[in-house]
C-alpha positions as a printed NumPy array, in Angstrom:
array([[ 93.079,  91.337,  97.335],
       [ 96.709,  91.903,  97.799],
       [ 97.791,  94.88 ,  98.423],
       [101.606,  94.017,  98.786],
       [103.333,  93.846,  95.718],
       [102.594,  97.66 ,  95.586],
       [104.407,  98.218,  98.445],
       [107.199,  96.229,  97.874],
       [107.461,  97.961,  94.286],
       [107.185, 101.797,  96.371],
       [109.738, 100.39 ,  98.612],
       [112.196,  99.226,  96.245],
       [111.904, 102.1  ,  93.769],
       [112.685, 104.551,  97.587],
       [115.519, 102.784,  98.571],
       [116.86 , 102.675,  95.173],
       [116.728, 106.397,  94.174],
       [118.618, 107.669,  97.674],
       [121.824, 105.834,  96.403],
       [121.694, 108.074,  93.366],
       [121.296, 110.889,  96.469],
       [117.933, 111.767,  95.21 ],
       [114.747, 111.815,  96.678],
       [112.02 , 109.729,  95.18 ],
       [108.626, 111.052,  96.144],
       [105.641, 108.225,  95.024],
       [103.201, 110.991,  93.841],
       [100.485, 108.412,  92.621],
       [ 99.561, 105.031,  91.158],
       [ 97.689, 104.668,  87.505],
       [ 95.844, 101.275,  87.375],
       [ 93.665,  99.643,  85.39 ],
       [ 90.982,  97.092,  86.408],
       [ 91.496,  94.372,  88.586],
       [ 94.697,  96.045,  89.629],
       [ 93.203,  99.081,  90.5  ],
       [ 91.352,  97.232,  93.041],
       [ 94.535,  96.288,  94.883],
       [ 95.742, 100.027,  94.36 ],
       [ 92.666, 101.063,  96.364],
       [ 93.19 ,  98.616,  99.078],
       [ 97.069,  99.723,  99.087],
       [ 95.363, 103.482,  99.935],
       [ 92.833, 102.508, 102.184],
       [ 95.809, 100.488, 104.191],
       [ 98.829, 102.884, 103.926],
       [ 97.685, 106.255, 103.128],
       [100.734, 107.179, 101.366],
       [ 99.392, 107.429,  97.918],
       [ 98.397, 111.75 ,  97.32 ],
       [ 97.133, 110.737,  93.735],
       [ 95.481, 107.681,  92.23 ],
       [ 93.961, 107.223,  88.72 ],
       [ 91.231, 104.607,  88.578],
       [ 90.54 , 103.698,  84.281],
       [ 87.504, 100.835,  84.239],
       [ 87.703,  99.56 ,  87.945],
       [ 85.408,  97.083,  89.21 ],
       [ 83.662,  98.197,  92.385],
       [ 81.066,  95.165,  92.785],
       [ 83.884,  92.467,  92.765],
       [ 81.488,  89.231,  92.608],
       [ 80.404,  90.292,  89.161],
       [ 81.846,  88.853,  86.394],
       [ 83.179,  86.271,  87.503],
       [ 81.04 ,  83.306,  85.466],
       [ 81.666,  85.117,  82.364],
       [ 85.459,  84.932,  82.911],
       [ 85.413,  81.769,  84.609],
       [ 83.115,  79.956,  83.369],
       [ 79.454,  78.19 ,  84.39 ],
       [ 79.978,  76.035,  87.886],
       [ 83.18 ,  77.798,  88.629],
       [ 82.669,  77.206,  92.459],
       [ 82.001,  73.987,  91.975],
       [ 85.316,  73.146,  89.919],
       [ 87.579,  75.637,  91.907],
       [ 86.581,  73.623,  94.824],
       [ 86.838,  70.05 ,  93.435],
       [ 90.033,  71.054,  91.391],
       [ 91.898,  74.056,  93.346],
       [ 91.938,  75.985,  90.31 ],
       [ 90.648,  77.001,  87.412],
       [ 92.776,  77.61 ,  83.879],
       [ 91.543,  80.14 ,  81.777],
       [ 91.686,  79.254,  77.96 ],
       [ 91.094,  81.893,  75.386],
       [ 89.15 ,  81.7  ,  72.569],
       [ 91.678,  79.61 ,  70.477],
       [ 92.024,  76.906,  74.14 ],
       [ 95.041,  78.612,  74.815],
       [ 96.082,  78.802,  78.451],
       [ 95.38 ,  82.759,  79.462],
       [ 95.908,  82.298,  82.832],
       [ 95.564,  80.14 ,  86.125],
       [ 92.885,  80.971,  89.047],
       [ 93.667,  79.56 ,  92.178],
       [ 91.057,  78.976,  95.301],
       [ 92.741,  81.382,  97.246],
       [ 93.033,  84.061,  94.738],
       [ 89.173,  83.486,  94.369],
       [ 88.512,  83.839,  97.823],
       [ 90.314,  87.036,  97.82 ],
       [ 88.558,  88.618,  95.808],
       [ 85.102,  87.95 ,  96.843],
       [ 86.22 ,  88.766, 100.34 ],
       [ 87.626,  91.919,  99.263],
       [ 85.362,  94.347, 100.877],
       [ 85.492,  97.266,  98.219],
       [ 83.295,  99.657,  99.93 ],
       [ 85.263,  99.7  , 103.412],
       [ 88.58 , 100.187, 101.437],
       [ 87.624, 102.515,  99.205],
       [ 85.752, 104.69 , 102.28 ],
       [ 89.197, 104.147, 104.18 ],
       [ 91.749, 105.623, 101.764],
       [ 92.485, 109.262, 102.962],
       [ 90.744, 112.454, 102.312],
       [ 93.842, 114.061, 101.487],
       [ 94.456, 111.117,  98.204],
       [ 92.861, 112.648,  95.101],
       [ 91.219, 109.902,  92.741],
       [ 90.717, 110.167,  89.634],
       [ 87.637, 107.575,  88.316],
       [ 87.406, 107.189,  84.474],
       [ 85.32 , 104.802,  82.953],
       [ 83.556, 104.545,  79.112],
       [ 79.965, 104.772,  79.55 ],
       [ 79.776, 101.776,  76.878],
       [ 82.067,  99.554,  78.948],
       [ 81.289,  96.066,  77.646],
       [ 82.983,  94.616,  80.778],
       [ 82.747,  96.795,  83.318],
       [ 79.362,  98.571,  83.469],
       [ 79.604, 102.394,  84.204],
       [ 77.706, 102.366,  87.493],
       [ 80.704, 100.874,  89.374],
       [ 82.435, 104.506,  88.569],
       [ 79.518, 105.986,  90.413],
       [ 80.124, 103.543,  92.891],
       [ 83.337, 104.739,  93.322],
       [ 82.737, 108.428,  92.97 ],
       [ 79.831, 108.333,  95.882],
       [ 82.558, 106.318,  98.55 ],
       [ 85.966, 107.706,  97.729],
       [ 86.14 , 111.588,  99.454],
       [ 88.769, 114.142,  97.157],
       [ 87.101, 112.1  ,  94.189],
       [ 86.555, 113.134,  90.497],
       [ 84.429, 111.27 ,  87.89 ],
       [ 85.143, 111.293,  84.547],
       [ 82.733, 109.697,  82.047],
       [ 84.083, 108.636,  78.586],
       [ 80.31 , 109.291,  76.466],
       [ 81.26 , 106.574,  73.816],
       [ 84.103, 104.868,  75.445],
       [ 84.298, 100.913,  75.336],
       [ 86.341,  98.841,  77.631],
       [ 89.507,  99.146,  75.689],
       [ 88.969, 103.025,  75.027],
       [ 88.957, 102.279,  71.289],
       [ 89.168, 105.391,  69.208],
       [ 88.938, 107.339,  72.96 ],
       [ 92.441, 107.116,  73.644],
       [ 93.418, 110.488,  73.175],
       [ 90.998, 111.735,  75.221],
       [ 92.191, 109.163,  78.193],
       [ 95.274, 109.927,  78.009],
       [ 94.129, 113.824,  78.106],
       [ 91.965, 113.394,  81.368],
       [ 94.993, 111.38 ,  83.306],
       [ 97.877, 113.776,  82.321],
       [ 94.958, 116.936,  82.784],
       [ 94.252, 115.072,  86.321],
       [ 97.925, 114.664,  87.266],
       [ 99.38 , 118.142,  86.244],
       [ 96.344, 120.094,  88.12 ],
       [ 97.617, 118.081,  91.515],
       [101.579, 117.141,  90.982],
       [102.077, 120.909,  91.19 ],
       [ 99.958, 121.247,  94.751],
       [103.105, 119.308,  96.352],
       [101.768, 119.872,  99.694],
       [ 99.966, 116.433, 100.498],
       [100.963, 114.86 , 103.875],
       [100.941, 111.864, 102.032],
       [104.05 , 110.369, 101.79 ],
       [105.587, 106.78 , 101.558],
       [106.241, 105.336, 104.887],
       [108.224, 102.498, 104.536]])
């Protein structure tokens, strides 16, 4: 999993805000699924991050896969070097590449998300009737990540539907109760 378009994007938006003579401070990244997974490994590498909101991340990264992919999806990544992903009309979605597929089932989720710093709060939210991610990788989460909160969604599907309120609630509740602490060590070292 890469972890560097995140810090290009932290880079560019700190060198861009001192030539309007302010100070940009990154106080925390908001991700959803996969790229919440490349937010944690951006933590567990730089330890810059003080706050980071996790909505329906995938902890066991090898799941899944077939369903998204498809039957034999080893098999035809490795004969073809990729693997298009139609949707349900045969529209192209998306392309998978080998190396992108590699990536992610070497991504060792447990080791990043034990490295990222005690002193990053993360915020785990996840609907307990997640259709595509099921709710025990939260736990997951919440029993490796230290300076971690769980939030369950009771009826909450993948796509929050009819919950969105409520998500919205927790992440603004989650970021307000922290923003005004101001007194991480965490900052952007670029």
């Amino acid at each position: 999993m890469d972890s560097e378009p995140q810090r290009m994007t932290a880079s560019w938006l700190t060198l861009l805000m001192p030539s309007q003579r302010k100070e940009l401070v990154l106080f925390g990244l908001i991700f959803l699924e996969m790229g919440g997974n490349a937010v944690l490994l951006y933590a567990s590498k730089y330890h810059d991050v003080p706050i980071i909101v996790n909505i329906s991340g995938r902890f066991a990264l090898e799941r899944g896969i077939e369903g998204r992919l498809g039957k034999n999806f080893m098999m035809r990544i490795n004969k073809d070097g990729y693997i298009d992903v139609k949707n349900r009309k045969g529209e192209l979605e998306y392309r998978v590449a080998r190396a992108s597929l590699e990536d992610r089932l070497s991504t060792d989720t447990l080791f990043s998300s034990r490295a990222i710093s005690k002193d990053c709060r993360v915020l785990t939210i996840h609907g307990a009737k997640d259709e595509i991610v099921p709710a025990e990788d939260a736990l997951q989460f919440a029993a490796n990540i230290r300076n971690h909160e769980l939030r369950i969604i009771a009826e909450a599907n993948h796509r929050y539907t009819g919950h969105e309120e409520e998500l919205v609630s927790l992440v603004l509740g989650f970021l307000r109760s922290h923003l005004h602490q101001g007194t991480s060590r965490l900052r952007p070292k670029l």
